[in-house]
Short mmCIF file of C-alpha atoms in Angstrom, two decimals:
data_model
loop_
_atom_site.label_atom_id
_atom_site.label_comp_id
_atom_site.label_asym_id
_atom_site.label_seq_id
_atom_site.Cartn_x
_atom_site.Cartn_y
_atom_site.Cartn_z
CA MET A 1 10.40 7.60 -18.98
CA SER A 2 9.49 4.81 -21.34
CA THR A 3 6.40 5.42 -23.44
CA THR A 4 6.26 1.96 -24.96
CA GLN A 5 2.85 0.36 -24.50
CA LEU A 6 2.98 -3.40 -24.04
CA ALA A 7 0.37 -6.01 -23.14
CA ARG A 8 -1.84 -5.26 -20.17
CA TYR A 9 -0.64 -6.11 -16.68
CA ASN A 10 -0.50 -9.89 -16.26
CA THR A 11 -0.58 -11.32 -12.75
CA ARG A 12 0.18 -14.81 -14.11
CA ALA A 13 2.81 -13.91 -16.67
CA GLU A 14 4.88 -16.74 -18.13
CA TYR A 15 8.36 -16.44 -19.61
CA PRO A 16 10.47 -18.83 -21.72
CA ALA A 17 13.42 -18.93 -19.33
CA LYS A 18 14.27 -18.42 -15.68
CA VAL A 19 16.88 -15.80 -16.55
CA LEU A 20 15.95 -13.00 -18.94
CA ILE A 21 18.74 -10.94 -20.48
CA ARG A 22 18.51 -7.24 -21.22
CA GLY A 23 17.84 -6.47 -24.87
CA THR A 24 15.38 -9.30 -25.48
CA PRO A 25 11.61 -8.85 -25.95
CA GLU A 26 10.83 -11.19 -23.04
CA TYR A 27 13.08 -9.20 -20.74
CA GLU A 28 11.30 -5.97 -21.65
CA ARG A 29 7.86 -7.55 -21.26
CA CYS A 30 8.83 -8.69 -17.79
CA ARG A 31 10.52 -5.41 -16.85
CA GLN A 32 7.33 -3.47 -17.61
CA ASN A 33 4.92 -5.96 -16.03
CA ASN A 34 3.55 -3.64 -13.37
CA PRO A 35 0.07 -2.04 -13.06
CA SER A 36 1.18 1.43 -14.18
CA ALA A 37 2.20 2.24 -17.75
CA ASP A 38 4.74 4.67 -16.28
CA THR A 39 7.79 2.39 -16.07
CA PRO A 40 11.04 4.23 -15.23
CA SER A 41 13.95 3.95 -17.67
CA ARG A 42 16.05 1.79 -15.35
CA PHE A 43 17.35 -1.51 -16.68
CA PRO A 44 18.70 -4.40 -14.59
CA GLN A 45 21.34 -6.57 -16.29
CA GLU A 46 19.21 -9.65 -15.75
CA ILE A 47 15.78 -10.62 -14.50
CA HIS A 48 15.59 -13.90 -12.60
CA VAL A 49 12.10 -15.43 -12.67
CA VAL A 50 12.52 -17.70 -9.67
CA LYS A 51 10.47 -20.76 -8.72
CA THR A 52 12.31 -22.11 -5.67
CA PRO A 53 14.48 -20.83 -2.82
CA ALA A 54 17.40 -22.46 -4.65
CA ASP A 55 16.69 -20.21 -7.65
CA VAL A 56 16.70 -17.19 -5.33
CA SER A 57 20.01 -18.30 -3.85
CA GLY A 58 21.43 -18.60 -7.36
CA ALA A 59 20.30 -15.08 -8.23
CA LEU A 60 21.92 -13.65 -5.09
CA LYS A 61 25.12 -15.57 -5.84
CA LYS A 62 25.16 -14.15 -9.38
CA ALA A 63 24.67 -10.61 -8.04
CA THR A 64 27.54 -11.13 -5.61
CA GLU A 65 29.81 -12.40 -8.40
CA LEU A 66 28.93 -9.42 -10.60
CA GLY A 67 29.19 -6.96 -7.73
CA VAL A 68 25.73 -5.52 -8.42
CA HIS A 69 22.62 -4.71 -6.38
CA VAL A 70 19.37 -6.65 -6.14
CA GLY A 71 15.71 -5.63 -6.40
CA VAL A 72 12.73 -7.87 -5.63
CA ARG A 73 9.23 -7.80 -7.13
CA SER A 74 6.14 -9.53 -5.81
CA SER A 75 3.53 -7.64 -7.86
CA GLY A 76 4.93 -4.24 -8.89
CA HIS A 77 2.33 -2.11 -7.10
CA ILE A 78 4.93 0.26 -5.67
CA PHE A 79 4.57 2.63 -8.59
CA ASN A 80 8.02 4.26 -8.39
CA LEU A 81 9.40 0.72 -8.88
CA PRO A 82 12.34 0.56 -6.44
CA ASN A 83 12.96 -3.01 -7.61
CA LEU A 84 14.28 -1.77 -10.97
CA ILE A 85 17.94 -1.13 -10.20
CA GLU A 86 20.10 0.06 -13.07
CA GLY A 87 22.69 -2.59 -13.93
CA GLY A 88 21.53 -4.85 -11.11
CA ILE A 89 19.45 -8.01 -10.88
CA LEU A 90 15.67 -8.07 -10.56
CA ILE A 91 14.27 -11.12 -8.77
CA ASP A 92 10.71 -11.64 -9.98
CA THR A 93 8.81 -13.90 -7.56
CA THR A 94 5.67 -14.43 -9.64
CA ASN A 95 6.20 -18.22 -9.71
CA LEU A 96 7.71 -18.61 -6.23
CA ASN A 97 5.52 -20.84 -4.03
CA ARG A 98 2.49 -19.55 -5.93
CA GLN A 99 0.02 -21.68 -4.02
CA ILE A 100 -1.95 -21.33 -0.81
CA GLU A 101 -2.05 -24.16 1.72
CA TYR A 102 -4.29 -24.43 4.76
CA ASP A 103 -3.64 -26.52 7.87
CA PRO A 104 -6.99 -27.22 9.58
CA ILE A 105 -5.22 -28.33 12.76
CA SER A 106 -3.22 -25.14 13.35
CA GLY A 107 -5.60 -22.86 11.45
CA GLU A 108 -2.64 -21.43 9.54
CA ILE A 109 -2.40 -20.55 5.87
CA CYS A 110 0.92 -20.67 4.05
CA PHE A 111 1.58 -18.79 0.80
CA GLY A 112 4.29 -17.31 -1.39
CA PRO A 113 5.18 -13.63 -1.87
CA ALA A 114 3.46 -13.19 -5.26
CA CYS A 115 0.15 -14.74 -4.18
CA ARG A 116 -2.35 -12.00 -4.92
CA VAL A 117 -4.96 -10.63 -2.59
CA GLU A 118 -7.75 -12.02 -4.78
CA GLU A 119 -6.16 -15.50 -4.63
CA LEU A 120 -6.00 -15.41 -0.85
CA ALA A 121 -9.62 -14.21 -0.72
CA ALA A 122 -10.77 -17.09 -2.94
CA LYS A 123 -8.98 -19.67 -0.79
CA LEU A 124 -10.35 -18.19 2.43
CA LYS A 125 -13.86 -18.28 1.02
CA ASP A 126 -13.44 -21.97 0.21
CA ILE A 127 -12.31 -22.83 3.74
CA ASN A 128 -14.65 -20.40 5.54
CA ARG A 129 -11.78 -18.56 7.25
CA PHE A 130 -10.67 -14.95 7.63
CA PHE A 131 -7.18 -13.45 7.26
CA PRO A 132 -6.67 -9.68 6.80
CA HIS A 133 -5.13 -9.52 3.33
CA GLY A 134 -5.07 -6.26 1.37
CA HIS A 135 -7.98 -4.46 -0.27
CA ALA A 136 -6.70 -4.17 -3.86
CA PRO A 137 -7.19 -7.51 -5.65
CA THR A 138 -3.93 -7.75 -7.63
CA VAL A 139 -1.51 -6.67 -4.88
CA GLY A 140 1.15 -9.27 -4.03
CA SER A 141 1.57 -10.58 -0.50
CA GLY A 142 5.29 -9.87 -0.25
CA GLY A 143 5.19 -6.10 -0.59
CA PHE A 144 1.95 -5.83 1.38
CA LEU A 145 3.24 -7.73 4.40
CA LEU A 146 6.78 -6.37 4.48
CA ALA A 147 5.32 -2.86 4.58
CA GLY A 148 3.16 -3.74 7.56
CA GLY A 149 -0.14 -4.65 6.03
CA GLN A 150 -3.05 -2.22 6.28
CA GLY A 151 -5.43 -5.14 5.91
CA TRP A 152 -9.14 -5.62 6.34
CA PHE A 153 -10.47 -4.26 9.64
CA VAL A 154 -7.01 -3.13 10.67
CA ARG A 155 -8.38 -0.77 13.34
CA GLY A 156 -9.08 -3.41 15.93
CA TRP A 157 -6.84 -6.25 14.81
CA GLY A 158 -3.66 -4.35 14.08
CA ALA A 159 -1.45 -4.38 11.01
CA THR A 160 -1.45 -7.82 9.41
CA ASN A 161 2.21 -8.45 10.09
CA GLN A 162 1.85 -7.32 13.71
CA THR A 163 -0.70 -9.83 14.91
CA TRP A 164 -1.40 -12.33 12.13
CA ILE A 165 1.97 -13.50 10.73
CA ASN A 166 3.58 -16.31 12.72
CA LYS A 167 6.74 -16.99 10.71
CA ILE A 168 8.48 -16.15 7.46
CA GLU A 169 10.76 -18.22 5.23
CA MET A 170 13.38 -16.17 3.40
CA VAL A 171 16.65 -16.37 1.53
CA VAL A 172 19.27 -14.12 3.10
CA PRO A 173 22.15 -12.44 1.21
CA ASP A 174 24.63 -15.26 1.74
CA GLY A 175 22.22 -17.64 -0.04
CA ARG A 176 20.91 -19.58 2.94
CA THR A 177 17.20 -20.29 3.37
CA VAL A 178 16.12 -19.54 6.94
CA ILE A 179 12.98 -19.32 9.03
CA ALA A 180 12.28 -16.15 11.01
CA SER A 181 9.76 -15.96 13.84
CA ARG A 182 9.45 -14.69 17.40
CA THR A 183 11.54 -17.67 18.53
CA GLU A 184 13.92 -18.20 15.59
CA ASN A 185 16.11 -15.54 13.94
CA ARG A 186 14.17 -12.98 15.91
CA ASP A 187 16.17 -10.07 14.55
CA LEU A 188 15.19 -10.95 10.97
CA PHE A 189 11.55 -11.33 12.00
CA TRP A 190 11.68 -7.91 13.65
CA ALA A 191 13.34 -6.23 10.65
CA ALA A 192 11.13 -7.80 7.99
CA ARG A 193 7.88 -6.52 9.47
CA GLY A 194 7.72 -2.85 8.56
CA SER A 195 10.81 -2.21 6.43
CA GLY A 196 9.09 -2.81 3.08
CA LEU A 197 11.23 -1.91 0.08
CA GLY A 198 14.29 -1.55 2.34
CA PHE A 199 14.33 -5.16 3.52
CA PHE A 200 17.56 -7.09 2.88
CA GLY A 201 16.34 -10.55 1.93
CA VAL A 202 13.91 -12.38 -0.34
CA VAL A 203 10.80 -13.75 1.32
CA THR A 204 9.79 -17.13 -0.06
CA ARG A 205 6.83 -18.05 2.19
CA PHE A 206 4.60 -16.62 4.93
CA TRP A 207 2.60 -18.45 7.58
CA GLY A 208 -0.39 -16.62 9.02
CA ARG A 209 -3.12 -17.44 11.50
CA THR A 210 -6.79 -17.36 10.52
CA ILE A 211 -10.13 -17.14 12.31
CA LYS A 212 -13.62 -18.31 11.39
CA SER A 213 -15.23 -16.05 8.81
CA SER A 214 -18.19 -13.77 9.47
CA LEU A 215 -20.25 -11.44 7.27
CA MET A 216 -19.31 -8.08 5.75
CA TRP A 217 -21.64 -5.09 5.71
CA GLU A 218 -21.33 -1.65 4.16
CA ARG A 219 -22.87 1.78 4.54
CA ILE A 220 -22.20 4.48 1.89
CA LEU A 221 -22.56 8.25 2.13
CA LYS A 222 -21.68 10.65 -0.69
CA PHE A 223 -21.28 14.43 -0.48
CA GLU A 224 -20.33 17.31 -2.74
CA ILE A 225 -17.18 18.87 -1.35
CA ASN A 226 -15.54 22.22 -2.13
CA SER A 227 -13.34 24.78 -0.46
CA ASP A 228 -16.23 26.21 1.56
CA SER A 229 -17.62 22.90 2.86
CA TYR A 230 -14.28 21.11 3.20
CA MET A 231 -13.57 21.83 6.87
CA ALA A 232 -17.04 20.92 8.09
CA LEU A 233 -17.29 17.73 6.01
CA MET A 234 -13.82 16.42 6.76
CA SER A 235 -14.05 17.23 10.48
CA TRP A 236 -17.42 15.52 10.74
CA ALA A 237 -16.28 12.43 8.83
CA ILE A 238 -13.09 11.98 10.86
CA GLU A 239 -14.71 12.64 14.22
CA ARG A 240 -17.52 10.18 13.46
CA GLY A 241 -14.82 7.66 12.64
CA ARG A 242 -13.20 8.27 16.00
CA ASP A 243 -16.59 7.67 17.63
CA THR A 244 -16.90 4.32 15.83
CA PRO A 245 -15.80 1.11 17.62
CA LYS A 246 -12.41 -0.05 16.39
CA TYR A 247 -13.01 -3.79 16.46
CA GLY A 248 -14.45 -5.06 13.19
CA THR A 249 -14.81 -1.75 11.32
CA ASP A 250 -13.10 -0.50 8.15
CA LEU A 251 -13.63 3.23 7.48
CA ASN A 252 -12.61 4.68 4.12
CA LEU A 253 -12.93 8.13 2.57
CA THR A 254 -12.33 9.05 -1.08
CA ILE A 255 -12.46 12.36 -2.93
CA ASP A 256 -12.58 12.43 -6.72
CA TYR A 257 -14.45 13.71 -9.73
CA PRO A 258 -17.43 11.52 -10.69
CA GLU A 259 -16.29 11.89 -14.30
CA LYS A 260 -13.27 9.77 -13.37
CA TYR A 261 -15.41 6.70 -14.03
CA ASP A 262 -17.29 8.03 -17.09
CA PRO A 263 -16.06 6.26 -20.26
CA SER A 264 -17.21 9.19 -22.40
CA TYR A 265 -14.32 11.23 -20.99
CA THR A 266 -11.07 10.28 -22.68
CA THR A 267 -8.61 13.00 -21.61
CA ASP A 268 -6.82 13.85 -18.38
CA THR A 269 -8.39 17.30 -18.28
CA ILE A 270 -10.63 18.13 -15.33
CA PRO A 271 -14.19 18.62 -16.64
CA LEU A 272 -15.36 22.20 -17.05
CA ASN A 273 -17.19 23.17 -13.84
CA GLY A 274 -16.34 19.75 -12.43
CA LYS A 275 -17.41 19.21 -8.81
CA LEU A 276 -15.59 16.96 -6.39
CA HIS A 277 -17.42 14.24 -4.49
CA MET A 278 -16.44 12.88 -1.08
CA THR A 279 -17.55 9.28 -0.52
CA LEU A 280 -17.52 7.35 2.75
CA ASN A 281 -17.36 3.58 2.32
CA LEU A 282 -17.96 2.27 5.82
CA LEU A 283 -17.54 -1.47 6.29
CA CYS A 284 -17.90 -3.76 9.25
CA TYR A 285 -17.46 -7.47 9.94
CA THR A 286 -20.07 -9.07 12.13
CA ASP A 287 -22.72 -11.76 12.11
CA THR A 288 -25.97 -9.75 11.93
CA ILE A 289 -27.31 -6.57 10.36
CA ARG A 290 -28.42 -5.35 13.80
CA GLU A 291 -24.83 -5.49 15.01
CA ALA A 292 -23.66 -3.82 11.79
CA ARG A 293 -26.07 -0.92 12.24
CA THR A 294 -24.82 -0.46 15.77
CA LEU A 295 -21.16 -0.57 14.74
CA LEU A 296 -21.72 2.09 12.05
CA GLY A 297 -24.28 4.11 13.97
CA ALA A 298 -21.99 7.06 14.70
CA TYR A 299 -22.75 8.36 11.20
CA ASP A 300 -26.52 8.56 11.82
CA LYS A 301 -26.52 12.16 12.98
CA LEU A 302 -25.68 14.74 10.31
CA THR A 303 -25.12 18.38 11.21
CA PRO A 304 -27.06 20.93 9.12
CA GLU A 305 -23.91 21.87 7.19
CA VAL A 306 -23.13 18.24 6.45
CA GLN A 307 -26.75 17.53 5.54
CA ALA A 308 -26.70 20.40 3.02
CA ALA A 309 -23.81 18.75 1.14
CA LEU A 310 -25.33 15.24 1.14
CA LEU A 311 -25.89 13.68 -2.29
CA GLU A 312 -26.59 10.02 -1.45
CA MET A 313 -27.06 7.91 1.67
CA HIS A 314 -27.25 4.13 1.37
CA PRO A 315 -28.33 2.02 4.34
CA VAL A 316 -26.30 -0.81 5.81
CA GLN A 317 -26.38 -3.76 3.44
CA ARG A 318 -24.53 -7.02 2.82
CA ARG A 319 -21.32 -6.78 0.86
CA THR A 320 -18.89 -9.38 -0.49
CA VAL A 321 -15.15 -9.17 -0.91
CA GLU A 322 -15.63 -9.62 -4.66
CA GLN A 323 -17.86 -6.54 -4.81
CA VAL A 324 -15.24 -4.44 -3.07
CA PHE A 325 -12.56 -5.81 -5.41
CA SER A 326 -14.67 -4.73 -8.38
CA ARG A 327 -14.76 -1.20 -7.04
CA LYS A 328 -11.02 -1.21 -6.41
CA ARG A 329 -10.38 -2.28 -10.00
CA ARG A 330 -12.33 0.78 -11.16
CA PHE A 331 -10.44 2.98 -8.73
CA LEU A 332 -7.00 2.28 -10.20
CA GLY A 333 -7.67 0.44 -13.43
CA ASN A 334 -5.35 -2.24 -14.81
CA ASP A 335 -5.29 -1.80 -18.57
CA LYS A 336 -1.72 -0.47 -18.84
CA GLN A 337 -3.03 2.85 -20.17
CA ASP A 338 -3.08 4.60 -16.82
CA ARG A 339 -0.07 6.10 -15.10
CA TRP A 340 0.08 6.64 -11.36
CA GLN A 341 1.91 8.38 -8.55
CA ILE A 342 0.99 8.04 -4.86
CA ASN A 343 1.97 10.53 -2.19
CA SER A 344 1.02 9.99 1.43
CA ILE A 345 1.47 10.86 5.08
CA MET A 346 0.39 9.43 8.39
CA ASN A 347 -0.77 12.26 10.61
CA ASP A 348 0.86 13.14 13.91
CA PRO A 349 -1.84 12.22 16.47
CA ASP A 350 -0.74 15.13 18.68
CA VAL A 351 -1.56 17.73 16.01
CA PRO A 352 -5.09 19.18 16.40
CA LEU A 353 -7.50 18.08 13.69
CA GLU A 354 -8.22 21.61 12.51
CA ARG A 355 -4.51 22.27 11.98
CA LEU A 356 -4.10 18.96 10.12
CA LEU A 357 -7.01 19.71 7.79
CA GLU A 358 -5.76 23.21 7.03
CA VAL A 359 -2.32 21.96 6.00
CA ILE A 360 -3.48 19.05 3.84
CA LYS A 361 -6.33 20.94 2.15
CA PRO A 362 -4.45 21.57 -1.15
CA ALA A 363 -3.59 17.87 -1.41
CA MET A 364 -7.23 16.98 -0.83
CA LEU A 365 -8.94 19.43 -3.18
CA GLU A 366 -6.44 20.53 -5.84
CA LEU A 367 -6.39 17.35 -7.90
CA PRO A 368 -4.27 17.75 -11.04
CA THR A 369 -6.26 15.49 -13.40
CA ARG A 370 -9.71 14.00 -13.91
CA THR A 371 -8.54 10.54 -12.82
CA SER A 372 -6.73 11.61 -9.64
CA SER A 373 -8.19 10.65 -6.26
CA VAL A 374 -7.78 11.14 -2.55
CA PHE A 375 -7.88 8.09 -0.29
CA MET A 376 -7.97 8.30 3.50
CA CYS A 377 -8.66 5.62 6.08
CA HIS A 378 -8.68 5.19 9.83
CA CYS A 379 -5.89 2.75 10.72
CA ASP A 380 -5.54 3.19 14.48
CA ILE A 381 -2.38 1.10 14.44
CA VAL A 382 -0.49 1.31 17.72
CA PRO A 383 3.13 0.25 17.17
CA ASP A 384 5.23 -1.97 19.40
CA GLU A 385 8.81 -1.14 18.54
CA GLU A 386 10.08 -4.02 20.64
CA ASP A 387 8.19 -6.43 18.40
CA ALA A 388 8.69 -5.07 14.85
CA ALA A 389 10.26 -2.36 12.72
CA LEU A 390 6.69 -1.10 12.26
CA SER A 391 7.17 1.69 14.77
CA LEU A 392 5.19 4.79 13.76
CA PRO A 393 1.63 5.32 15.03
CA GLN A 394 -0.86 5.12 12.18
CA ASP A 395 -3.94 7.10 13.15
CA LEU A 396 -5.03 8.28 9.70
CA TYR A 397 -3.48 7.16 6.43
CA ILE A 398 -3.83 10.12 4.04
CA SER A 399 -2.90 9.86 0.36
CA THR A 400 -3.43 11.40 -3.04
CA ILE A 401 -3.18 9.25 -6.14
CA THR A 402 -2.26 11.30 -9.20
CA GLY A 403 -3.51 9.58 -12.34
CA TRP A 404 -2.91 10.38 -15.99
CA THR A 405 -2.77 8.71 -19.40
CA ASP A 406 -0.79 11.17 -21.55
CA PRO A 407 2.99 10.69 -21.17
CA LYS A 408 3.47 14.22 -22.51
CA LEU A 409 2.40 15.46 -19.07
CA GLU A 410 5.67 14.08 -17.69
CA PRO A 411 7.77 15.12 -15.91
CA ALA A 412 5.79 18.19 -14.76
CA ILE A 413 2.88 16.05 -13.52
CA TYR A 414 4.90 14.63 -10.62
CA GLN A 415 5.83 17.81 -8.82
CA PRO A 416 2.57 19.50 -7.76
CA MET A 417 1.53 16.75 -5.38
CA ARG A 418 5.07 16.25 -4.12
CA ASP A 419 5.07 19.93 -3.14
CA ARG A 420 1.69 19.66 -1.40
CA TYR A 421 2.81 16.68 0.66
CA LYS A 422 6.11 18.35 1.46
CA ARG A 423 4.02 21.12 3.06
CA ALA A 424 2.44 18.46 5.28
CA PHE A 425 5.69 17.41 6.99
CA PRO A 426 4.93 19.51 10.13
CA VAL A 427 1.63 17.66 10.75
CA ALA A 428 2.91 14.19 9.86
CA VAL A 429 4.57 11.54 11.98
CA GLY A 430 5.86 9.89 8.82
CA MET A 431 4.72 8.04 5.72
CA TYR A 432 3.74 4.53 4.71
CA VAL A 433 6.92 2.85 3.50
CA THR A 434 5.44 1.72 0.16
CA GLU A 435 5.11 5.35 -0.93
CA LEU A 436 8.75 6.28 -0.31
CA ASP A 437 9.88 7.54 -3.72
CA VAL A 438 13.26 6.27 -4.92
CA ASN A 439 13.06 8.65 -7.91
CA CYS A 440 12.70 11.92 -5.97
CA ASP A 441 13.21 12.70 -2.28
CA ASP A 442 11.00 15.83 -2.16
CA ALA A 443 7.94 14.27 -0.50
CA ASN A 444 9.77 11.53 1.40
CA THR A 445 9.59 11.56 5.17
CA LYS A 446 10.26 9.09 7.97
CA VAL A 447 9.13 5.47 7.58
CA MET A 448 9.92 4.32 11.13
CA SER A 449 11.05 5.89 14.37
CA ASP A 450 14.67 7.03 14.68
CA THR A 451 15.41 4.35 17.29
CA ALA A 452 13.81 1.66 15.14
CA LEU A 453 15.84 2.82 12.15
CA ALA A 454 19.06 2.60 14.17
CA LYS A 455 18.17 -0.96 15.20
CA PHE A 456 17.19 -1.86 11.64
CA LEU A 457 20.54 -0.60 10.30
CA GLU A 458 22.45 -2.72 12.82
CA ILE A 459 20.55 -5.85 11.82
CA ARG A 460 20.96 -5.04 8.14
CA GLU A 461 24.74 -4.66 8.55
CA LYS A 462 24.89 -8.08 10.21
CA TRP A 463 22.96 -9.89 7.46
CA ASP A 464 23.88 -7.87 4.38
CA PRO A 465 27.39 -6.47 4.92
CA ASN A 466 28.04 -6.28 1.16
CA GLU A 467 24.89 -4.21 0.55
CA LEU A 468 23.22 -6.42 -2.02
CA PHE A 469 19.95 -4.64 -1.17
CA PRO A 470 20.45 -0.85 -1.46
CA ASN A 471 17.05 0.76 -0.95
CA TYR A 472 17.52 1.18 2.80
CA LYS A 473 19.72 4.18 1.99
CA LYS A 474 16.58 6.11 1.04
CA PHE A 475 15.37 5.65 4.63
CA ILE A 476 18.53 7.30 5.93
CA MET A 477 18.22 10.22 3.51
CA ALA A 478 14.59 10.86 4.46
CA HIS A 479 15.25 10.66 8.20
CA GLU A 480 18.26 12.96 8.04
CA LYS A 481 16.26 15.50 6.03
CA ILE A 482 13.33 15.54 8.45
CA ASN A 483 15.60 15.78 11.49
CA ARG A 484 17.40 18.75 9.93
CA LEU A 485 14.07 20.47 9.26
CA GLN A 486 12.86 19.79 12.79
CA ASN A 487 16.10 21.05 14.34
CA LYS A 488 15.94 24.19 12.21
CA ALA A 489 12.35 24.85 13.28
CA GLN A 490 13.36 24.62 16.94
CA LEU A 491 16.14 27.21 16.65
#
C-alpha cells in the first residue's frame, strides 16, 4: 500500500492535460484523488480526464489498441478502488457533463456521472424539487446509480435507479455513444441498473424524474449498547422500524464510540473502558410536524430494558439536507488522513431476526479501532428482475466501516472484519455491489441473483466481447464460492 500523503480529496480537481502519464506528479495526484488515504499500489498506464463522450471514445480506442483493461471513476468512494487496474487505463469522469440541467416541462433533471450528491441537492433546492440522490455529500452519481441507489426515503420509493431514472447516455466498448432506456437499448438499461463496478460501459449522462419538494423531519434516540443489552436493543430498533410506514421514512442506525468525534483523541486505539453508543437517526419527508410525529410514532413506546439503556431522546424537529451532510462529513471525514474499509451484507428476509442478530453480533460490537462504525438502515427494496439487474431483496443493509489513520496497522487491519462478515454468509442474501472487494475475496458474496447474473453475462458478452471492462469476473468468483458453500451445507 502507498503511504504517500498528498493534498486532501478534491471533488473539483483540475489537471494540466486530458491524458496523464504514469511517472508524473499530476498522474499520481489524480491516481490518489479518492476520499481514503489508503490507495492500493496499482498503476494504470494512463489516466484519461475526459470532458466529452468523444474523449471517452478515444480512451476506449486507446485501450483497445494497447490491449489493456479499463476502469472508470466518478468519485472514488468505492474504497477498494476497482477502477485502478494495473497497466490499464483509468477514465476519470470528474469533468464529464459536470452540470445539472432541469426541464420544467418534463420535470426531469439531467446530470453527468461525477456530479456530486451535494451539487444535486443544491440544484434541487433552487428549483424546489425532490430526487432521491445519495446521503453522503461527495459521492458521485455514476457509482451511486449503477449500484442501484439507496437514496433518500428508499423504503417507499424504491432504489433510485429502479423508479427514478428514465434514460442513460453511455459510451459502449466499440466507442459509440448510445441512449439506453426502457424503450431503447433495453438490454443495456437493464444491465446498467444494479451491476455497479462490473458494468461494461462509461455513463456520460443520466435523466431522472423529480417531484415537488416537501419538508424533512428527524427524531434521534441514543443508547449505550454492550454485549448484554445488544439483543434487546437491536431487536427493538429493527422491529420498530418494521412497524413504521415505508412511504416517506428513512431509518438509520449507527454504533460507534463517542470518542470517534473527539479531537483530543489522536490515535486509532479504542479508549480505555470505552463504551459503544447506538444512535437511531429517524427521518421522514412530509409537509407537517403532526404527520412527521405520526410517521415516526412506532418508536414512542420503550420497553423497560430499552429504557434502561437510553442516553438521549430528541423530539421530532425540522432538519435540512445540509445538516445531514454535515453529520455525514464527520462520519467519514475527508482530510486524506483517514483510511477506510467497508464490509456489508443484506440479510436474508427468511432468516429469523434472532438468528440474524446472533450471527452478526461480532461485526456489530467488536470494532477494531476508535474511528470504526456500524451503519444499518431499512431499505425494503423489492427487486424486479425483469426490469433491472438489481435483483436481490434489500430488507436491511448492514455494514461495518473499519477506520484507521496509521498505515502500520496494514495489512492486518483488513482481516478481522472480513472474517466476521464471512461468518454472516448463512444469514445473508448477498451484498451491496459497491462493497465487493477486488483486493480480497474473503468477505465477497452474491451481488445479484444467479439468474440475473446469467442474463447480465450474456448482455456483457454481446457488448464487450473483448473484455475491456474486467471487474465482472469478481461477480462470477463470488457467486461460484457461495454456491459451493451452499451445496456443501446441503450434503
